[in-house]
Amino acid sequence: GGAGMAAVREVEIDPEGTFKYILVRLQRPGGGEQRDVVRGTKAAEFHNHIFEKVNPEMEKLGYECKCLGGGKIDHNSKDKKIRVFGLSTGYGKADHSVTVEILKKVYTDYEITWSDDKK
């Protein structure tokens, strides 16, 4: 089935600043392969704005999307640090430890931390 999940980038976040993010599970209809991806951007005022953009993109590729929760990301590219925190009112709190593991695959030389702090 085409390029499969490898074609989907695990992380798409803004290069700098503090912004909302969501953790999304992609799955082939009827089970089978699945993958969790991180999406975040300052352009989104609310968490569901991010999901509303990701969902149609992934449906085109043949995936069902489920939002596993959200939070915020503080991305400091100068110091190579990312902090994951907060929660989404609509989707609940993502498992930030999972988010961190995904981020580490992409930002290999960063210091990446998470907490349940709201700010």
Backbone as CSV, one residue per row, in Angstrom:
resi,resn,N_x,N_y,N_z,CA_x,CA_y,CA_z,C_x,C_y,C_z
1,GLY,0.822,-1.223,0.000,0.000,0.000,0.000,0.838,1.247,0.000
2,GLY,1.508,1.545,-1.090,2.240,2.809,-1.202,3.376,2.907,-0.207
3,ALA,3.703,4.126,0.149,4.841,4.371,1.032,4.518,4.024,2.483
4,GLY,3.231,3.867,2.775,2.839,3.484,4.125,3.152,4.553,5.152
5,MET,3.282,4.127,6.369,3.444,5.061,7.478,4.753,5.833,7.412
6,ALA,5.731,5.279,6.725,7.020,5.960,6.638,6.880,7.324,5.972
7,ALA,5.835,7.476,5.166,5.612,8.741,4.468,5.102,9.829,5.413
8,VAL,4.617,9.425,6.565,4.062,10.383,7.526,5.138,10.780,8.527
9,ARG,5.420,12.069,8.574,6.440,12.523,9.524,5.935,12.402,10.956
10,GLU,6.812,11.914,11.811,6.400,11.687,13.199,6.168,12.995,13.945
11,VAL,6.934,14.011,13.561,6.832,15.286,14.263,6.711,16.439,13.277
12,GLU,5.688,17.263,13.482,5.605,18.543,12.775,5.239,19.599,13.803
13,ILE,6.253,20.367,14.220,6.023,21.431,15.197,6.744,22.699,14.742
14,ASP,6.308,23.821,15.281,6.957,25.091,14.953,8.415,25.073,15.429
15,PRO,9.286,25.769,14.691,10.706,25.752,15.018,11.083,26.561,16.260
16,GLU,10.143,27.350,16.777,10.479,28.231,17.895,9.205,28.670,18.597
17,GLY,9.303,28.884,19.913,8.192,29.471,20.660,7.415,28.467,21.491
18,THR,6.315,28.953,22.072,5.443,28.131,22.902,4.088,28.024,22.209
19,PHE,3.603,26.803,22.064,2.377,26.606,21.289,1.674,25.318,21.722
20,LYS,0.429,25.203,21.305,-0.355,24.021,21.604,0.089,22.850,20.731
21,TYR,-0.038,21.642,21.288,0.273,20.451,20.494,-0.734,19.348,20.810
22,ILE,-0.866,18.400,19.876,-1.667,17.209,20.138,-0.873,15.961,19.765
23,LEU,-1.228,14.868,20.439,-0.678,13.559,20.149,-1.779,12.807,19.396
24,VAL,-1.463,12.336,18.192,-2.471,11.710,17.348,-2.059,10.277,17.013
25,ARG,-3.009,9.363,17.151,-2.759,7.968,16.758,-3.331,7.715,15.371
26,LEU,-2.469,7.270,14.478,-2.895,6.901,13.134,-3.050,5.400,13.077
27,GLN,-4.120,4.957,12.432,-4.339,3.530,12.336,-4.971,3.183,10.995
28,ARG,-4.551,2.041,10.449,-5.224,1.515,9.269,-6.598,1.030,9.703
29,PRO,-7.637,1.317,8.928,-8.969,0.804,9.277,-8.913,-0.715,9.450
30,GLY,-9.563,-1.205,10.503,-9.552,-2.639,10.766,-8.312,-3.098,11.504
31,GLY,-7.623,-2.158,12.127,-6.454,-2.546,12.921,-5.196,-2.567,12.090
32,GLY,-4.269,-3.433,12.449,-3.010,-3.463,11.732,-2.079,-2.394,12.239
33,GLU,-1.270,-1.851,11.338,-0.214,-0.932,11.787,-0.796,0.355,12.368
34,GLN,-0.118,0.865,13.376,-0.508,2.151,13.937,0.739,2.917,14.329
35,ARG,0.552,4.210,14.459,1.692,5.067,14.759,1.196,6.327,15.456
36,ASP,1.958,6.784,16.444,1.606,8.019,17.141,2.480,9.154,16.618
37,VAL,1.840,10.277,16.316,2.563,11.431,15.791,2.264,12.668,16.619
38,VAL,3.205,13.621,16.580,3.085,14.870,17.327,2.904,16.016,16.343
39,ARG,1.898,16.848,16.596,1.640,18.011,15.749,1.401,19.231,16.632
40,GLY,2.082,20.334,16.337,1.894,21.539,17.135,2.242,22.789,16.361
41,THR,1.478,23.853,16.605,1.753,25.111,15.917,1.132,26.301,16.633
42,LYS,1.819,27.426,16.536,1.308,28.681,17.091,0.063,29.145,16.362
43,ALA,-0.078,28.712,15.108,-1.218,29.138,14.302,-2.544,28.652,14.875
44,ALA,-2.490,27.607,15.701,-3.712,27.038,16.273,-4.069,27.731,17.574
45,GLU,-5.244,28.356,17.566,-5.715,28.988,18.799,-6.219,27.929,19.775
46,PHE,-6.809,26.877,19.226,-7.328,25.784,20.042,-6.764,24.458,19.537
47,HIS,-6.741,23.451,20.428,-6.187,22.155,20.055,-6.927,21.512,18.877
48,ASN,-8.256,21.715,18.839,-9.011,21.062,17.769,-8.689,21.635,16.391
49,HIS,-8.146,22.869,16.345,-7.724,23.429,15.063,-6.610,22.584,14.449
50,ILE,-5.730,22.066,15.292,-4.636,21.227,14.803,-5.210,19.920,14.268
51,PHE,-6.124,19.333,15.046,-6.707,18.054,14.638,-7.490,18.198,13.331
52,GLU,-8.209,19.312,13.205,-9.019,19.538,11.999,-8.165,19.667,10.744
53,LYS,-6.899,20.008,10.924,-5.988,20.104,9.786,-5.358,18.738,9.485
54,VAL,-4.971,18.028,10.550,-4.291,16.741,10.397,-5.239,15.665,9.867
55,ASN,-6.444,15.634,10.402,-7.377,14.553,10.106,-7.629,14.347,8.602
56,PRO,-8.004,15.390,7.855,-8.235,15.175,6.416,-6.977,14.750,5.661
57,GLU,-5.829,15.289,6.063,-4.557,14.901,5.423,-4.326,13.400,5.572
58,MET,-4.586,12.886,6.775,-4.326,11.480,7.057,-5.384,10.577,6.440
59,GLU,-6.630,11.056,6.394,-7.695,10.272,5.759,-7.394,10.052,4.282
60,LYS,-6.811,11.077,3.659,-6.405,10.953,2.253,-5.405,9.820,2.061
61,LEU,-4.546,9.634,3.060,-3.528,8.582,2.994,-4.073,7.217,3.445
62,GLY,-5.331,7.225,3.872,-5.962,5.971,4.265,-5.858,5.619,5.733
63,TYR,-5.675,6.629,6.574,-5.588,6.377,8.009,-6.770,6.939,8.757
64,GLU,-7.131,6.249,9.824,-8.071,6.811,10.785,-7.247,7.511,11.851
65,CYS,-7.729,8.668,12.297,-7.017,9.458,13.299,-7.801,9.498,14.593
66,LYS,-7.046,9.440,15.680,-7.664,9.592,16.993,-6.751,10.486,17.807
67,CYS,-7.306,11.529,18.394,-6.494,12.406,19.227,-6.371,11.794,20.617
68,LEU,-5.132,11.588,21.053,-4.877,10.959,22.357,-4.742,11.984,23.477
69,GLY,-4.891,13.260,23.123,-4.742,14.302,24.140,-3.828,15.394,23.634
70,GLY,-3.663,16.413,24.454,-2.840,17.534,24.034,-2.121,18.174,25.188
71,GLY,-1.470,19.273,24.860,-0.729,20.035,25.851,-0.049,21.188,25.154
72,LYS,1.066,21.599,25.715,1.838,22.676,25.106,3.286,22.255,24.946
73,ILE,3.928,22.867,23.971,5.352,22.646,23.752,6.051,23.992,23.789
74,ASP,7.136,24.049,24.518,7.990,25.227,24.529,9.270,24.822,23.801
75,HIS,9.462,25.386,22.605,10.589,24.990,21.752,11.621,26.112,21.706
76,ASN,12.775,25.855,22.305,13.869,26.817,22.300,14.977,26.256,21.406
77,SER,14.992,26.695,20.149,15.941,26.117,19.198,17.366,26.604,19.436
78,LYS,17.495,27.793,20.020,18.823,28.349,20.287,19.564,27.491,21.309
79,ASP,18.871,27.158,22.411,19.482,26.350,23.465,19.261,24.848,23.249
80,LYS,18.562,24.509,22.169,18.246,23.109,21.872,17.535,22.444,23.042
81,LYS,16.436,23.066,23.439,15.639,22.522,24.535,14.162,22.520,24.136
82,ILE,13.478,21.455,24.523,12.027,21.388,24.349,11.417,20.970,25.673
83,ARG,10.373,21.711,26.049,9.637,21.371,27.272,8.196,21.081,26.889
84,VAL,7.684,19.967,27.382,6.314,19.551,27.107,5.527,19.644,28.412
85,PHE,4.361,20.302,28.372,3.612,20.532,29.608,2.153,20.819,29.287
86,GLY,1.367,21.090,30.344,-0.015,21.527,30.156,-0.949,20.437,29.652
87,LEU,-2.131,20.866,29.224,-3.135,19.924,28.764,-4.095,20.607,27.798
88,SER,-4.944,19.795,27.193,-5.983,20.309,26.312,-7.312,20.202,27.035
89,THR,-8.083,21.280,27.021,-9.389,21.255,27.674,-10.313,20.264,26.972
90,GLY,-10.287,20.272,25.654,-11.181,19.412,24.885,-10.761,17.955,24.828
91,TYR,-9.464,17.703,24.673,-8.981,16.338,24.451,-8.367,15.695,25.689
92,GLY,-8.191,16.489,26.732,-7.522,15.975,27.920,-6.010,16.051,27.750
93,LYS,-5.277,15.553,28.749,-3.818,15.629,28.716,-3.250,14.451,27.941
94,ALA,-2.370,14.761,27.006,-1.646,13.689,26.326,-0.662,13.069,27.307
95,ASP,-0.227,11.855,27.012,0.845,11.252,27.800,2.146,11.904,27.338
96,HIS,2.584,12.910,28.090,3.748,13.694,27.672,5.014,12.840,27.564
97,SER,5.085,11.761,28.341,6.276,10.908,28.261,6.368,10.234,26.889
98,VAL,5.212,9.899,26.323,5.168,9.331,24.971,5.595,10.395,23.956
99,THR,5.063,11.602,24.132,5.419,12.718,23.253,6.926,12.951,23.252
100,VAL,7.526,12.934,24.439,8.968,13.151,24.570,9.753,12.081,23.801
101,GLU,9.329,10.824,23.923,10.027,9.742,23.208,9.972,9.954,21.700
102,ILE,8.832,10.423,21.200,8.693,10.685,19.760,9.575,11.868,19.353
103,LEU,9.560,12.924,20.166,10.382,14.104,19.869,11.869,13.758,19.841
104,LYS,12.287,12.864,20.741,13.705,12.481,20.831,14.202,11.801,19.561
105,LYS,13.290,11.127,18.847,13.672,10.460,17.600,14.070,11.469,16.534
106,VAL,13.458,12.659,16.613,13.689,13.687,15.593,14.727,14.705,16.063
107,TYR,14.566,15.172,17.301,15.487,16.165,17.865,16.509,15.427,18.729
108,THR,17.400,14.722,18.053,18.298,13.796,18.755,19.304,14.494,19.658
109,ASP,19.660,15.740,19.339,20.686,16.430,20.133,20.083,17.468,21.085
110,TYR,18.800,17.341,21.362,18.104,18.271,22.253,17.989,17.713,23.668
111,GLU,17.830,18.630,24.607,17.409,18.245,25.956,15.889,18.386,25.982
112,ILE,15.181,17.279,26.198,13.718,17.297,26.134,13.145,16.825,27.457
113,THR,12.287,17.650,28.040,11.713,17.335,29.345,10.197,17.524,29.307
114,TRP,9.525,16.966,30.293,8.084,17.190,30.402,7.672,17.312,31.857
115,SER,6.525,17.916,32.073,5.950,18.007,33.422,4.449,18.198,33.299
116,ASP,3.751,18.045,34.421,2.306,18.263,34.440,1.960,19.709,34.777
117,ASP,2.976,20.572,34.808,2.701,21.973,35.106,1.765,22.566,34.059
118,LYS,0.962,23.540,34.497,0.038,24.198,33.577,0.749,25.285,32.770
119,LYS,1.819,25.864,33.384,2.518,26.964,32.711,3.972,26.611,32.451
